[in-house]
Coordinates of C-alpha atoms and ligand atoms in Angstrom, one line a residue:
X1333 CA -19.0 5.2 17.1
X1334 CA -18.2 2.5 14.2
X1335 CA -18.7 2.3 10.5
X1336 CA -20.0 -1.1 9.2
X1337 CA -20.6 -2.5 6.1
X1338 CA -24.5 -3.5 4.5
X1339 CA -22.1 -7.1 5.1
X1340 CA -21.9 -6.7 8.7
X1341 CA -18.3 -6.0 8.5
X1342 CA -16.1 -3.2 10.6
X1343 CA -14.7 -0.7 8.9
X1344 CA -11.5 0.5 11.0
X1345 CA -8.4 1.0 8.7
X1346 CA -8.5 3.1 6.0
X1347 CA -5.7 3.6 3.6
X1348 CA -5.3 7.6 2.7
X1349 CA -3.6 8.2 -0.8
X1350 CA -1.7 11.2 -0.7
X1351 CA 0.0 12.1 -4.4
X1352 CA -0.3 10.5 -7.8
X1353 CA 3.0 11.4 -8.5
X1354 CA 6.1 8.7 -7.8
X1355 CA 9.9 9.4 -8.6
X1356 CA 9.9 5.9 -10.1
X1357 CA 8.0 4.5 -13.1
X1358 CA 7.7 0.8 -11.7
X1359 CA 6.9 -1.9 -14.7
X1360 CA 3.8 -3.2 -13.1
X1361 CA 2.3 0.0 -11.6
X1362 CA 2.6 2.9 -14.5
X1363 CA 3.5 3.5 -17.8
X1364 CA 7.0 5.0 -18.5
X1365 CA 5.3 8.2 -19.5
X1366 CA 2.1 8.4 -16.9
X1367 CA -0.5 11.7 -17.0
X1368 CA -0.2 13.0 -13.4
X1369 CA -3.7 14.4 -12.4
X1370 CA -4.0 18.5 -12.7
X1371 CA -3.0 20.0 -9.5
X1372 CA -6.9 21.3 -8.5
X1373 CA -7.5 18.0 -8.6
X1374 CA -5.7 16.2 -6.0
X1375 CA -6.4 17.2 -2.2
X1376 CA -4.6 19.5 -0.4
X1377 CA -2.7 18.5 2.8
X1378 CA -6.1 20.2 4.9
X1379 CA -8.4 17.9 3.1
X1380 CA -6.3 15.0 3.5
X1381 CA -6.1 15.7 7.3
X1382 CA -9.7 16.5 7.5
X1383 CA -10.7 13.3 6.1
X1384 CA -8.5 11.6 8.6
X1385 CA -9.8 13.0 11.4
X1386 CA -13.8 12.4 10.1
X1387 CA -12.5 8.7 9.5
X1388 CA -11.3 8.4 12.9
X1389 CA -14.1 10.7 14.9
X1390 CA -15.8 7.5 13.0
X1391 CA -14.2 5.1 15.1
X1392 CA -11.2 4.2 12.3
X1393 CA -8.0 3.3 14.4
X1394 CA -5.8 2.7 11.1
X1395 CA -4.6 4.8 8.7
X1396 CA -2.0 3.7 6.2
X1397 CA -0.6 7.1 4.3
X1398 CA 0.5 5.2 0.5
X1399 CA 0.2 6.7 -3.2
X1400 CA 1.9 7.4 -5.4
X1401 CA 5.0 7.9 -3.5
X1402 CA 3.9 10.0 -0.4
X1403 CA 7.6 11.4 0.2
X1404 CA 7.3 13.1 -3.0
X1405 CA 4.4 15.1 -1.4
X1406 CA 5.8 18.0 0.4
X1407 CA 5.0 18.9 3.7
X1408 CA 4.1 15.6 4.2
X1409 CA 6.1 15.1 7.5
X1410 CA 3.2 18.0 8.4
X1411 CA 0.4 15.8 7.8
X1412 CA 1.7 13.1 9.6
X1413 CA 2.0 15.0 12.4
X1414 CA -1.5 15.9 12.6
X1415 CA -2.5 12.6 11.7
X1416 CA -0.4 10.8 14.6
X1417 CA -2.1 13.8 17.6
X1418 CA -5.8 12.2 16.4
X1419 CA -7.0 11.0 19.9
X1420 CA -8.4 7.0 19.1
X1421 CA -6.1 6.7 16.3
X1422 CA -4.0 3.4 17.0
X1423 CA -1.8 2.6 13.8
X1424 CA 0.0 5.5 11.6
X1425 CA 1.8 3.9 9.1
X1426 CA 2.8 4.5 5.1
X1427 CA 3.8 2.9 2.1
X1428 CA 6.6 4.0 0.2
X1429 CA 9.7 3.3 -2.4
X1430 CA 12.2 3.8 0.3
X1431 CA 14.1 6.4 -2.4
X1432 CA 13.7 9.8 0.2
X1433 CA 14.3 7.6 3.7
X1434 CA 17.6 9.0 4.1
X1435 CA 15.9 12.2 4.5
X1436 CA 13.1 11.7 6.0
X1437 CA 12.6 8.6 8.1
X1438 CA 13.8 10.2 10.9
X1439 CA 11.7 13.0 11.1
X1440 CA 8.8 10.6 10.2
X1441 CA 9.2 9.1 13.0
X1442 CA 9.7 11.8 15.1
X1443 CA 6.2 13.1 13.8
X1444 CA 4.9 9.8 15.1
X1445 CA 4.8 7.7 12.4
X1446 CA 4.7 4.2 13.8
X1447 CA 5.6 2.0 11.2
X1448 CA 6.5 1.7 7.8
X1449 CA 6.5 -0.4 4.6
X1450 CA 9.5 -0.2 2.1
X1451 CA 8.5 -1.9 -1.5
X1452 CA 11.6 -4.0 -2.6
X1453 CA 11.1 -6.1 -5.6
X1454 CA 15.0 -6.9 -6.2
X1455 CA 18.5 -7.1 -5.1
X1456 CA 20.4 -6.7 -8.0
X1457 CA 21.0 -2.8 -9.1
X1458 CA 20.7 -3.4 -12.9
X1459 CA 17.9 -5.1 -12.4
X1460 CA 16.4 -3.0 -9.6
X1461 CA 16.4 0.1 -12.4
X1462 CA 14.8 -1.7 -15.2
X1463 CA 12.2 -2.9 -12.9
X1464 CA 11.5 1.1 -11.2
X1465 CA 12.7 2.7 -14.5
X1466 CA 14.7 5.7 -12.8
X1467 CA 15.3 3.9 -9.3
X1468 CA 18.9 3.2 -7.7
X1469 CA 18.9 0.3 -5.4
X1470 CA 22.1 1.5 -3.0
X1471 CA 19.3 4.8 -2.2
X1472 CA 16.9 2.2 -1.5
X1473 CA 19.0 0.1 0.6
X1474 CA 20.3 3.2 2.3
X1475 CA 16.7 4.0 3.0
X1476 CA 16.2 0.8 4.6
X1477 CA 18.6 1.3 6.9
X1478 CA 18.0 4.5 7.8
X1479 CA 14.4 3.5 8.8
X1480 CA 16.4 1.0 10.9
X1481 CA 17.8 3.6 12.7
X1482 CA 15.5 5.9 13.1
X1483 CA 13.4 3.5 15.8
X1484 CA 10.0 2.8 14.1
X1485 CA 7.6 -0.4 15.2
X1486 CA 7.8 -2.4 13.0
X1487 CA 9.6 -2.1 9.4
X1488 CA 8.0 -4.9 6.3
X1489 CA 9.4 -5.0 3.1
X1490 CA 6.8 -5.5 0.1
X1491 CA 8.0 -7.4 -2.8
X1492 CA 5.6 -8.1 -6.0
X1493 CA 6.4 -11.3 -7.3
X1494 CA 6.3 -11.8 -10.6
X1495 CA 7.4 -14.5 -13.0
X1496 CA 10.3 -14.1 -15.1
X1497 CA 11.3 -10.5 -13.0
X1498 CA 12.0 -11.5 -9.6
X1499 CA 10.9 -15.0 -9.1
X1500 CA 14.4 -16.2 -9.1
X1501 CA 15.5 -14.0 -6.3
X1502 CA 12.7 -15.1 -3.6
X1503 CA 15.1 -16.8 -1.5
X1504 CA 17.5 -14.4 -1.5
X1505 CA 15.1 -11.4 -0.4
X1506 CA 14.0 -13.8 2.6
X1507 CA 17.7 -13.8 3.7
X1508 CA 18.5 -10.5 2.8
X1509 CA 14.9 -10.1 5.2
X1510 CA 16.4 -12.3 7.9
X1511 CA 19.8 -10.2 8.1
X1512 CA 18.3 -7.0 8.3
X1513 CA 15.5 -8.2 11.1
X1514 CA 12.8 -6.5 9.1
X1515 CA 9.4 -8.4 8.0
X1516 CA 8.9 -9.4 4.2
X1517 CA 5.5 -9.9 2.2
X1518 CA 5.2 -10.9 -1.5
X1519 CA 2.0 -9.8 -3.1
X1520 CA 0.3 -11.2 -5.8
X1521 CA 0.1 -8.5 -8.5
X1522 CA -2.9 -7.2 -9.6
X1523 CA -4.3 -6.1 -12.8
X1524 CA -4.9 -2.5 -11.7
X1525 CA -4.3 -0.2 -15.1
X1526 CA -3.9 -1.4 -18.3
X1527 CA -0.2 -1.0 -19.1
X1528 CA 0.9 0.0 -22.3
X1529 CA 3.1 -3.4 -23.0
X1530 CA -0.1 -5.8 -21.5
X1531 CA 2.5 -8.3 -20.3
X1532 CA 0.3 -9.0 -17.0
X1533 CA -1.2 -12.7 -17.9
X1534 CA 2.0 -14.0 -18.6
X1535 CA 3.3 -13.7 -15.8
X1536 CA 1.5 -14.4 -12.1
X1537 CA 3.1 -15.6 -9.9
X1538 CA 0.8 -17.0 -7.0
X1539 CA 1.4 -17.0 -3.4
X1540 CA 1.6 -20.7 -3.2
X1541 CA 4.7 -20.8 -6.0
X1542 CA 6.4 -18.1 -3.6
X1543 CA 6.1 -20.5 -0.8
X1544 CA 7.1 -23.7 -2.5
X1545 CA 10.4 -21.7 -3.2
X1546 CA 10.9 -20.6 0.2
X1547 CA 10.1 -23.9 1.5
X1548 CA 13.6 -25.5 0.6
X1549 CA 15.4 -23.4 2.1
X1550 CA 13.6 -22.2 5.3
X1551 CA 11.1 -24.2 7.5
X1552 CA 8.1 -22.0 7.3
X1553 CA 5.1 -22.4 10.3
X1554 CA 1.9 -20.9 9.7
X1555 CA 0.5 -18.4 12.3
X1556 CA -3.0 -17.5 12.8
X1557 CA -1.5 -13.8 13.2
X1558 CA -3.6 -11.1 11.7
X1559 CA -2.3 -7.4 10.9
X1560 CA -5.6 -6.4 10.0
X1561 CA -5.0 -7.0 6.8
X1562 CA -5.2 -9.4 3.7
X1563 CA -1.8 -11.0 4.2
X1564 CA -1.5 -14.7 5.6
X1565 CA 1.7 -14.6 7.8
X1566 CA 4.8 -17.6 8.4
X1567 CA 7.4 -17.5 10.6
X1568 CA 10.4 -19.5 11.2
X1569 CA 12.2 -21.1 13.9
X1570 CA 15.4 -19.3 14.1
X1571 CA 14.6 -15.6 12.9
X1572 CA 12.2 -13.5 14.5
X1573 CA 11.2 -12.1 11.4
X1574 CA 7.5 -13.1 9.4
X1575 CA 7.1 -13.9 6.0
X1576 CA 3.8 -12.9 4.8
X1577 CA 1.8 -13.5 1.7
X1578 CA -1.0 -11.3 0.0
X1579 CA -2.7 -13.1 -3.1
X1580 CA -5.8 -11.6 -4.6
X1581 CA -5.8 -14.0 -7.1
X1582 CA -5.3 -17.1 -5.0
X1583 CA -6.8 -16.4 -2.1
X1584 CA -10.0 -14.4 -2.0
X1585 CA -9.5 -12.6 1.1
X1586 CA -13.0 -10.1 0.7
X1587 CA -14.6 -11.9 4.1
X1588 CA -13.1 -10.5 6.9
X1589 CA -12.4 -7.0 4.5
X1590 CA -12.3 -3.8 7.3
X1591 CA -11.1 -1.6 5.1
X1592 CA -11.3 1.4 2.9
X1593 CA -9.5 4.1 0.0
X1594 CA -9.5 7.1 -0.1
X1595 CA -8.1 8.1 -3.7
X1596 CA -5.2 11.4 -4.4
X1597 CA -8.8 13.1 -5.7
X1598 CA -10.9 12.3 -2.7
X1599 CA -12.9 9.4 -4.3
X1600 CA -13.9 6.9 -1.3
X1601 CA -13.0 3.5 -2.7
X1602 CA -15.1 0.5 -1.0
X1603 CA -13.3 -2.0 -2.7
X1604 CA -9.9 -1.6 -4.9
X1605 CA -11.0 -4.7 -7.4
X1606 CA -14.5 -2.9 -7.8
X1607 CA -15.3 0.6 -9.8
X1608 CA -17.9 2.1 -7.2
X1609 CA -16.9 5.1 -5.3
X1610 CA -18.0 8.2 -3.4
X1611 CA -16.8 11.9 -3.7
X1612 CA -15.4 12.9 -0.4
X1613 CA -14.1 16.2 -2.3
X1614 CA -17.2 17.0 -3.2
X1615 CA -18.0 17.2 0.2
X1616 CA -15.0 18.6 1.3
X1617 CA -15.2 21.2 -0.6
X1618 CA -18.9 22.2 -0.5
X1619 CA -19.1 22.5 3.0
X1620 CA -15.3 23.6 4.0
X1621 CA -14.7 22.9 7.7
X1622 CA -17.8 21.1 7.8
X1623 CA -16.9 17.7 9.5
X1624 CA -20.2 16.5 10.4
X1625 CA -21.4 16.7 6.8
X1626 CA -18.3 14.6 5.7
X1627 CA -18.6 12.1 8.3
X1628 CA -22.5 11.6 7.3
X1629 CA -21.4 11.4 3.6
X1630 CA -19.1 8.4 4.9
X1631 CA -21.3 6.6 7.2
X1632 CA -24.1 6.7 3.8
X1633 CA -21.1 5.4 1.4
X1634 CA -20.9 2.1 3.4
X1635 CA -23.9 0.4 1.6
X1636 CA -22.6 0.3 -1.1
X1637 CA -19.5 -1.7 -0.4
X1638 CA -19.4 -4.8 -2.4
X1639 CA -19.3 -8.5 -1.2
X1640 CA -16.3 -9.1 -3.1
X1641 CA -13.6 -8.4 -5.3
X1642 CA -13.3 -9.6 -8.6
X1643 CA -9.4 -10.0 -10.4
X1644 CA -8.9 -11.7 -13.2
X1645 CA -5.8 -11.5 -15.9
X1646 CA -7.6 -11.4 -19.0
X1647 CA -7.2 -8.0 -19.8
X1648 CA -10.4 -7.5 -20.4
X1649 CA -12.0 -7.6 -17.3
X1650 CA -9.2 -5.3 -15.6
X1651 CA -9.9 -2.1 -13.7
X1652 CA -9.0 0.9 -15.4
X1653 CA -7.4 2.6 -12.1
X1654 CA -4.1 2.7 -11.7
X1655 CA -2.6 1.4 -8.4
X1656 CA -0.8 4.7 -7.9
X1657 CA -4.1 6.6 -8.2
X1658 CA -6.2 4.0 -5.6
X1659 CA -3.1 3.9 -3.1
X1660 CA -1.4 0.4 -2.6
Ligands
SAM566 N1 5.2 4.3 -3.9 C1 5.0 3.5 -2.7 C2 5.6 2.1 -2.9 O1 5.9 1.7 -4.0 O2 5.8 1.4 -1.9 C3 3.6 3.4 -2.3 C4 2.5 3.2 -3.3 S1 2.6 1.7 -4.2 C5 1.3 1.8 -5.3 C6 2.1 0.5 -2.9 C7 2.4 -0.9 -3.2 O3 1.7 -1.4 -4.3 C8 3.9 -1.2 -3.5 O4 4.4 -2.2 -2.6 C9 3.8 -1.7 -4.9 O5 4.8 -2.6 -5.1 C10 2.4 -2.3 -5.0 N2 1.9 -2.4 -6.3 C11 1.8 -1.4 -7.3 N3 1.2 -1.9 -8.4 C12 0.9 -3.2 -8.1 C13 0.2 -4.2 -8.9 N4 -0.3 -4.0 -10.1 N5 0.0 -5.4 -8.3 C14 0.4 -5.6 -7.0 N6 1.0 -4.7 -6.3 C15 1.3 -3.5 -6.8
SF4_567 FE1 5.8 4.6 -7.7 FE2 5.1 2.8 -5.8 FE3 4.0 2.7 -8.2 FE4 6.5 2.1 -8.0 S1 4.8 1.0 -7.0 S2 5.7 3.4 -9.6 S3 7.2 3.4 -6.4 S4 3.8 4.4 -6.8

């Protein structure tokens, strides 16, 4: 059983977002006062694992649990659980701020969460809480190592680049990186929302700048490695660590695309830099406990996934959805 694309592409990882809500407010994700979606709305933690399981009964073997901030969801621990026992699931991993990992990466991993992805933009405190809003880098860090501890696969920090934030601290996230043994990818940002100050087109920062800055410093080899995902992946000579790069902008990477959203309100995203989606709610909750019906609804949604994305930073062309709706 597989689900492919009117392009002759393989859907098998699909990225499950599980809460709206965040305990930070980061500048280039939401407003400092966001709406959170009315509670009805969002999909319960039954939902969320019956839409797993259809995805993966339709031959997905990744599923990446992001947001929001998933820690703020509770039970969530629960839903991982359930998640990780899905027979042909390969790959359990989540997205998150890192704020709640001295709480819960351990039992996250116990629950058999395989490996994780801690967003770190900044090593400097003042600068880490302008850049979240409420966020205290020494929780973060603390986080960070706690995840260390607590024996996942893998651990990968994200950072979002951007010019005139972070841009001068590239080098020292790679080291900071490179001490802690843990994988680091700087992403492009993307003009998902329109933020209330509309500072976006001043300030990209491509993958290729990142890379020049790194270069210095670092002797960076190219691999042909492939997470199943849109980053491009470095390593170096004397760390075992990768360096990857995710640029929307500068890179299309829509070709080789296997993957899919599914949305805090159940919409199925084919593509986050395109409007179209699907109501898996809908289905959900028209035919409760009905997972044949669901997994029909999914295999009809894969027409319409689109070709390609299309980003721009004009902020006229930008999609209205906010990255912590879609799930990062
Ligand atoms: N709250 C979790 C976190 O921050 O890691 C998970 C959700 S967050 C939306 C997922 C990833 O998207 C984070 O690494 C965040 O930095 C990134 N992100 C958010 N808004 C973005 C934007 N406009 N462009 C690029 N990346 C963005
Ligand atoms: Fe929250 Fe993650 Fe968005 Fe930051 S990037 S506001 S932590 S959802």
């Amino acid at each position: 059983m597989s689900l492919t694309d009117g392009f002759g592409r393989k859907i098998d990882y699909l990225r499950l977002s599980v809460t709206d809500h965040c305990d930070f407010r980061c500048i280039y994700c939401m407003d400092e006062k966001p709406t959170f979606l009315p509670r009805s709305e969002v999909l319960t933690l039954e939902e969320l694992e019956q839409i797993g399981r259809a995805f993966v009964e339709l031959g997905v073997r990744k599923i990446r649990l992001t947001g929001g901030e998933p820690l703020v969801k509770s039970d969530l621990v629960k839903l991982v659980d359930k998640l990780a026992k899905l027979p042909g699931l390969d790959d359990l991993c989540m997205t998150t701020n890192g704020s709640r990992l001295t709480k819960f990466a351990q039992p996250l991993a116990d629950a058999g969460l395989q490996r994780l992805n801690i967003s770190l933009d900044t090593l400097q405190p003042e600068r880490f809480t302008a850049t979240t809003r409420t966020g205290k880098l020494e929780r973060v860090l603390a986080g960070i190592d706690a995840a260390r501890d607590a024996g996942f696969q893998r651990l990968k920090l994200n950072a979002v680049a951007i010019k005139g934030n972070n841009d001068d601290e590239i080098v020292d996230l790679v080291r900071f990186a490179r001490e802690k043994q843990v994988d680091i990818t700087f992403i492009e940002e993307m003009p998902l929302g329109i933020l209330a100050d509309n500072r976006r087109d001043h300030s990209l920062l491509t993958s290729d700048e990142v890379r020049a800055r790194i270069a210095p410093h670092f002797d960076l080899i190219a691999t042909t490695e492939n997470s199943g995902g849109p980053a491009r992946y470095y390593k170096m000579s004397d760390s075992p660590i990768r360096i990857g790069f995710i640029s929307p902008h500068s890179h299309n990477f829509c070709g080789d695309c296997n993957r899919v959203r599914v949305t805090t309100t159940g919409e199925l995203l084919l593509c986050l830099g395109n409007e179209n989606s699907v109501d898996l709610r809908k289905a959900v909750r028209e035919h409760p406990n009905d997972i044949e019906h669901l997994k029909q609804v999914i295999r009809d949604a894969m027409g319409a996934k689109p070709e390609k994305h299309h980003f721009s930073t004009g902020a006229e062309t930008q999609i209205l959805r906010f990255m912590s709706h879609t799930g990062g």
